[in-house]
PDB file of C-alpha atoms in Angstrom:
ATOM      1  CA  UNK A   1      -1.203 -36.161  -7.341  1.00 46.00           C
ATOM      2  CA  UNK A   2      -1.645 -36.566 -11.042  1.00 51.00           C
ATOM      3  CA  UNK A   3      -3.573 -39.545 -12.315  1.00 53.00           C
ATOM      4  CA  UNK A   4      -2.318 -41.270 -15.452  1.00 55.00           C
ATOM      5  CA  UNK A   5      -5.001 -40.418 -17.981  1.00 54.00           C
ATOM      6  CA  UNK A   6      -6.168 -42.601 -20.780  1.00 59.00           C
ATOM      7  CA  UNK A   7      -5.236 -39.813 -23.199  1.00 64.00           C
ATOM      8  CA  UNK A   8      -2.244 -37.504 -23.114  1.00 68.00           C
ATOM      9  CA  UNK A   9       0.311 -39.940 -21.757  1.00 73.00           C
ATOM     10  CA  UNK A  10       4.007 -39.050 -21.439  1.00 76.00           C
ATOM     11  CA  UNK A  11       4.686 -39.862 -25.083  1.00 81.00           C
ATOM     12  CA  UNK A  12       1.790 -37.657 -26.202  1.00 78.00           C
ATOM     13  CA  UNK A  13       2.991 -34.795 -23.984  1.00 76.00           C
ATOM     14  CA  UNK A  14       6.509 -34.980 -25.421  1.00 81.00           C
ATOM     15  CA  UNK A  15       5.052 -34.903 -28.940  1.00 83.00           C
ATOM     16  CA  UNK A  16       2.770 -31.938 -28.228  1.00 80.00           C
ATOM     17  CA  UNK A  17       5.600 -30.036 -26.510  1.00 78.00           C
ATOM     18  CA  UNK A  18       8.056 -30.648 -29.354  1.00 83.00           C
ATOM     19  CA  UNK A  19       5.546 -29.533 -32.006  1.00 83.00           C
ATOM     20  CA  UNK A  20       4.514 -26.418 -30.090  1.00 82.00           C
ATOM     21  CA  UNK A  21       8.156 -25.515 -29.304  1.00 81.00           C
ATOM     22  CA  UNK A  22       9.055 -25.721 -32.994  1.00 82.00           C
ATOM     23  CA  UNK A  23       5.963 -23.706 -33.931  1.00 82.00           C
ATOM     24  CA  UNK A  24       6.778 -20.961 -31.393  1.00 80.00           C
ATOM     25  CA  UNK A  25      10.499 -20.747 -32.217  1.00 78.00           C
ATOM     26  CA  UNK A  26      10.569 -21.226 -35.993  1.00 77.00           C
ATOM     27  CA  UNK A  27       7.200 -20.138 -37.376  1.00 81.00           C
ATOM     28  CA  UNK A  28       5.528 -17.599 -35.094  1.00 79.00           C
ATOM     29  CA  UNK A  29       8.808 -16.074 -33.852  1.00 77.00           C
ATOM     30  CA  UNK A  30       7.217 -13.387 -31.678  1.00 86.00           C
ATOM     31  CA  UNK A  31       9.837 -12.450 -29.110  1.00 90.00           C
ATOM     32  CA  UNK A  32       9.233 -10.310 -26.042  1.00 93.00           C
ATOM     33  CA  UNK A  33      11.498  -9.262 -23.191  1.00 93.00           C
ATOM     34  CA  UNK A  34      10.275 -10.085 -19.681  1.00 93.00           C
ATOM     35  CA  UNK A  35      11.492  -8.127 -16.655  1.00 91.00           C
ATOM     36  CA  UNK A  36      11.089  -9.711 -13.224  1.00 89.00           C
ATOM     37  CA  UNK A  37      10.499  -7.236 -10.396  1.00 81.00           C
ATOM     38  CA  UNK A  38      13.417  -7.060  -7.927  1.00 77.00           C
ATOM     39  CA  UNK A  39      11.572  -6.874  -4.626  1.00 73.00           C
ATOM     40  CA  UNK A  40      14.713  -6.543  -2.494  1.00 74.00           C
ATOM     41  CA  UNK A  41      16.032  -3.589  -4.546  1.00 71.00           C
ATOM     42  CA  UNK A  42      12.720  -1.701  -4.691  1.00 69.00           C
ATOM     43  CA  UNK A  43      12.257   0.991  -2.052  1.00 68.00           C
ATOM     44  CA  UNK A  44       8.781   0.822  -0.527  1.00 70.00           C
ATOM     45  CA  UNK A  45       6.799   3.043   1.841  1.00 67.00           C
ATOM     46  CA  UNK A  46       4.846   1.967   4.926  1.00 68.00           C
ATOM     47  CA  UNK A  47       1.918   0.878   2.729  1.00 64.00           C
ATOM     48  CA  UNK A  48       4.060  -1.513   0.659  1.00 66.00           C
ATOM     49  CA  UNK A  49       4.000   0.747  -2.408  1.00 67.00           C
ATOM     50  CA  UNK A  50       7.128   1.641  -4.367  1.00 67.00           C
ATOM     51  CA  UNK A  51       8.358   5.183  -3.896  1.00 66.00           C
ATOM     52  CA  UNK A  52       7.292   7.643  -6.572  1.00 62.00           C
ATOM     53  CA  UNK A  53      10.747   9.203  -6.948  1.00 64.00           C
ATOM     54  CA  UNK A  54      12.652   5.933  -7.518  1.00 67.00           C
ATOM     55  CA  UNK A  55      10.002   3.639  -9.022  1.00 68.00           C
ATOM     56  CA  UNK A  56      10.257  -0.130  -9.068  1.00 74.00           C
ATOM     57  CA  UNK A  57      13.505  -2.000  -9.747  1.00 75.00           C
ATOM     58  CA  UNK A  58      13.741  -4.921 -12.145  1.00 80.00           C
ATOM     59  CA  UNK A  59      16.239  -7.642 -12.980  1.00 81.00           C
ATOM     60  CA  UNK A  60      17.764  -7.859 -16.456  1.00 87.00           C
ATOM     61  CA  UNK A  61      15.306  -8.852 -19.164  1.00 89.00           C
ATOM     62  CA  UNK A  62      14.801 -12.395 -20.461  1.00 92.00           C
ATOM     63  CA  UNK A  63      13.828 -12.935 -24.097  1.00 92.00           C
ATOM     64  CA  UNK A  64      10.989 -15.438 -24.627  1.00 91.00           C
ATOM     65  CA  UNK A  65       8.698 -16.397 -27.481  1.00 90.00           C
ATOM     66  CA  UNK A  66       4.963 -16.150 -27.016  1.00 90.00           C
ATOM     67  CA  UNK A  67       1.601 -15.718 -28.708  1.00 89.00           C
ATOM     68  CA  UNK A  68       0.006 -12.300 -28.293  1.00 91.00           C
ATOM     69  CA  UNK A  69      -3.665 -11.291 -28.425  1.00 90.00           C
ATOM     70  CA  UNK A  70      -3.972  -7.506 -28.574  1.00 85.00           C
ATOM     71  CA  UNK A  71      -7.196  -5.642 -28.065  1.00 80.00           C
ATOM     72  CA  UNK A  72      -8.207  -2.339 -29.616  1.00 78.00           C
ATOM     73  CA  UNK A  73      -6.509   0.852 -28.462  1.00 76.00           C
ATOM     74  CA  UNK A  74      -8.802   3.054 -26.423  1.00 75.00           C
ATOM     75  CA  UNK A  75      -8.247   6.660 -25.432  1.00 75.00           C
ATOM     76  CA  UNK A  76      -9.634   8.564 -22.452  1.00 76.00           C
ATOM     77  CA  UNK A  77      -9.345  12.242 -21.691  1.00 74.00           C
ATOM     78  CA  UNK A  78     -10.090  13.254 -18.125  1.00 73.00           C
ATOM     79  CA  UNK A  79      -8.851  16.831 -18.377  1.00 70.00           C
ATOM     80  CA  UNK A  80      -5.155  15.961 -17.955  1.00 71.00           C
ATOM     81  CA  UNK A  81      -4.529  15.001 -21.565  1.00 67.00           C
ATOM     82  CA  UNK A  82      -5.315  11.796 -23.442  1.00 69.00           C
ATOM     83  CA  UNK A  83      -4.490   8.472 -21.817  1.00 68.00           C
ATOM     84  CA  UNK A  84      -4.140   5.511 -24.196  1.00 71.00           C
ATOM     85  CA  UNK A  85      -4.695   1.912 -23.217  1.00 76.00           C
ATOM     86  CA  UNK A  86      -4.568  -1.388 -25.052  1.00 79.00           C
ATOM     87  CA  UNK A  87      -5.219  -4.664 -23.272  1.00 86.00           C
ATOM     88  CA  UNK A  88      -2.882  -7.433 -24.355  1.00 91.00           C
ATOM     89  CA  UNK A  89      -2.705 -11.114 -23.459  1.00 93.00           C
ATOM     90  CA  UNK A  90       0.693 -12.828 -23.643  1.00 94.00           C
ATOM     91  CA  UNK A  91       0.659 -16.641 -23.797  1.00 91.00           C
ATOM     92  CA  UNK A  92       3.895 -18.432 -22.853  1.00 91.00           C
ATOM     93  CA  UNK A  93       4.657 -22.151 -23.041  1.00 87.00           C
ATOM     94  CA  UNK A  94       5.274 -23.400 -19.516  1.00 86.00           C
ATOM     95  CA  UNK A  95       8.257 -25.497 -20.677  1.00 84.00           C
ATOM     96  CA  UNK A  96       9.922 -22.435 -22.246  1.00 86.00           C
ATOM     97  CA  UNK A  97       9.514 -20.525 -18.991  1.00 88.00           C
ATOM     98  CA  UNK A  98      10.937 -23.462 -17.027  1.00 87.00           C
ATOM     99  CA  UNK A  99      13.952 -23.626 -19.369  1.00 88.00           C
ATOM    100  CA  UNK A 100      14.594 -19.882 -18.917  1.00 90.00           C
ATOM    101  CA  UNK A 101      13.962 -20.129 -15.140  1.00 92.00           C
ATOM    102  CA  UNK A 102      11.277 -17.434 -15.428  1.00 91.00           C
ATOM    103  CA  UNK A 103       7.875 -17.650 -13.786  1.00 91.00           C
ATOM    104  CA  UNK A 104       5.596 -14.673 -14.478  1.00 92.00           C
ATOM    105  CA  UNK A 105       4.132 -12.858 -11.499  1.00 90.00           C
ATOM    106  CA  UNK A 106       1.797  -9.930 -11.047  1.00 90.00           C
ATOM    107  CA  UNK A 107       3.806  -6.720 -11.390  1.00 86.00           C
ATOM    108  CA  UNK A 108       6.372  -8.093 -13.864  1.00 91.00           C
ATOM    109  CA  UNK A 109       6.913  -6.102 -17.059  1.00 91.00           C
ATOM    110  CA  UNK A 110       6.764  -7.367 -20.658  1.00 94.00           C
ATOM    111  CA  UNK A 111       8.387  -5.248 -23.393  1.00 93.00           C
ATOM    112  CA  UNK A 112       6.818  -5.615 -26.837  1.00 92.00           C
ATOM    113  CA  UNK A 113       6.385  -3.251 -29.796  1.00 87.00           C
ATOM    114  CA  UNK A 114       8.281  -0.437 -28.019  1.00 87.00           C
ATOM    115  CA  UNK A 115       5.757  -0.500 -25.171  1.00 87.00           C
ATOM    116  CA  UNK A 116       5.915  -1.774 -21.612  1.00 89.00           C
ATOM    117  CA  UNK A 117       3.042  -3.929 -20.384  1.00 91.00           C
ATOM    118  CA  UNK A 118       2.545  -4.681 -16.701  1.00 90.00           C
ATOM    119  CA  UNK A 119       1.155  -8.105 -15.786  1.00 93.00           C
ATOM    120  CA  UNK A 120      -2.013  -7.754 -13.712  1.00 92.00           C
ATOM    121  CA  UNK A 121      -3.323 -11.341 -13.844  1.00 92.00           C
ATOM    122  CA  UNK A 122      -1.891 -14.779 -14.623  1.00 91.00           C
ATOM    123  CA  UNK A 123      -3.899 -17.821 -15.630  1.00 88.00           C
ATOM    124  CA  UNK A 124      -2.297 -21.236 -15.413  1.00 82.00           C
ATOM    125  CA  UNK A 125      -5.434 -23.244 -15.997  1.00 75.00           C
ATOM    126  CA  UNK A 126      -4.794 -24.542 -19.510  1.00 75.00           C
ATOM    127  CA  UNK A 127      -4.671 -28.254 -18.713  1.00 72.00           C
ATOM    128  CA  UNK A 128      -4.124 -30.895 -21.385  1.00 71.00           C
ATOM    129  CA  UNK A 129      -6.867 -33.467 -21.255  1.00 69.00           C
ATOM    130  CA  UNK A 130      -8.306 -31.655 -18.219  1.00 70.00           C
ATOM    131  CA  UNK A 131      -5.706 -33.310 -15.974  1.00 70.00           C
ATOM    132  CA  UNK A 132      -4.222 -31.213 -13.184  1.00 70.00           C
ATOM    133  CA  UNK A 133      -0.675 -32.536 -13.545  1.00 68.00           C
ATOM    134  CA  UNK A 134      -0.495 -31.550 -17.204  1.00 71.00           C
ATOM    135  CA  UNK A 135      -0.418 -27.767 -17.105  1.00 74.00           C
ATOM    136  CA  UNK A 136       0.641 -26.331 -20.435  1.00 77.00           C
ATOM    137  CA  UNK A 137       0.954 -22.543 -20.444  1.00 85.00           C
ATOM    138  CA  UNK A 138       1.031 -19.225 -18.611  1.00 89.00           C
ATOM    139  CA  UNK A 139      -1.544 -16.732 -19.874  1.00 91.00           C
ATOM    140  CA  UNK A 140      -0.668 -13.198 -18.738  1.00 93.00           C
ATOM    141  CA  UNK A 141      -3.243 -10.394 -18.912  1.00 93.00           C
ATOM    142  CA  UNK A 142      -1.533  -7.012 -19.099  1.00 92.00           C
ATOM    143  CA  UNK A 143      -2.047  -3.277 -19.313  1.00 87.00           C
ATOM    144  CA  UNK A 144       0.165  -0.420 -20.509  1.00 83.00           C
ATOM    145  CA  UNK A 145       2.663   0.839 -17.980  1.00 79.00           C
ATOM    146  CA  UNK A 146       4.116   4.333 -17.922  1.00 68.00           C
ATOM    147  CA  UNK A 147       7.880   4.742 -18.288  1.00 67.00           C
ATOM    148  CA  UNK A 148       7.885   7.055 -15.282  1.00 61.00           C
ATOM    149  CA  UNK A 149       6.799   4.149 -13.060  1.00 64.00           C
ATOM    150  CA  UNK A 150       9.633   1.913 -14.218  1.00 68.00           C
ATOM    151  CA  UNK A 151      13.292   1.823 -13.287  1.00 61.00           C
ATOM    152  CA  UNK A 152      14.376  -0.198 -16.349  1.00 65.00           C
ATOM    153  CA  UNK A 153      15.996   2.514 -18.464  1.00 54.00           C
ATOM    154  CA  UNK A 154      18.532   4.994 -17.148  1.00 52.00           C
ATOM    155  CA  UNK A 155      17.056   8.476 -17.137  1.00 46.00           C
ATOM    156  CA  UNK A 156      19.462  11.194 -18.237  1.00 45.00           C
TER     157      UNK A 156
END
């Protein structure tokens, strides 16, 4: 149950949401495509892992605006060729996700800058005024994902 706080009342929340929505849509304008994993269409083995030959299946992508924090690109070579990685954090407004009927989950894919990022952790702890009923955003920590693991593009 959410307690009515002295600060951040309904009027304040509407104001903050309208300002941040305008900022995200009209000024920052960073759009990504989010792919939700289709659990019923993904073939799994006895361990609950997707099959290597078919990969995971995903629903059609949803375009959303967000704020992105990208880390430095690192490269490792373990004898099989270089493997690049770049941690990225995608920050979505919770109201935008609600409007698009999209709720990020671990395993979902985010397409940005011609790269696919797999969500490995979601933080929903950004609370306005520290009040539990006033959650504001989804913060998704991601890692690069290989195209061979995905079943998004048709392979010809």
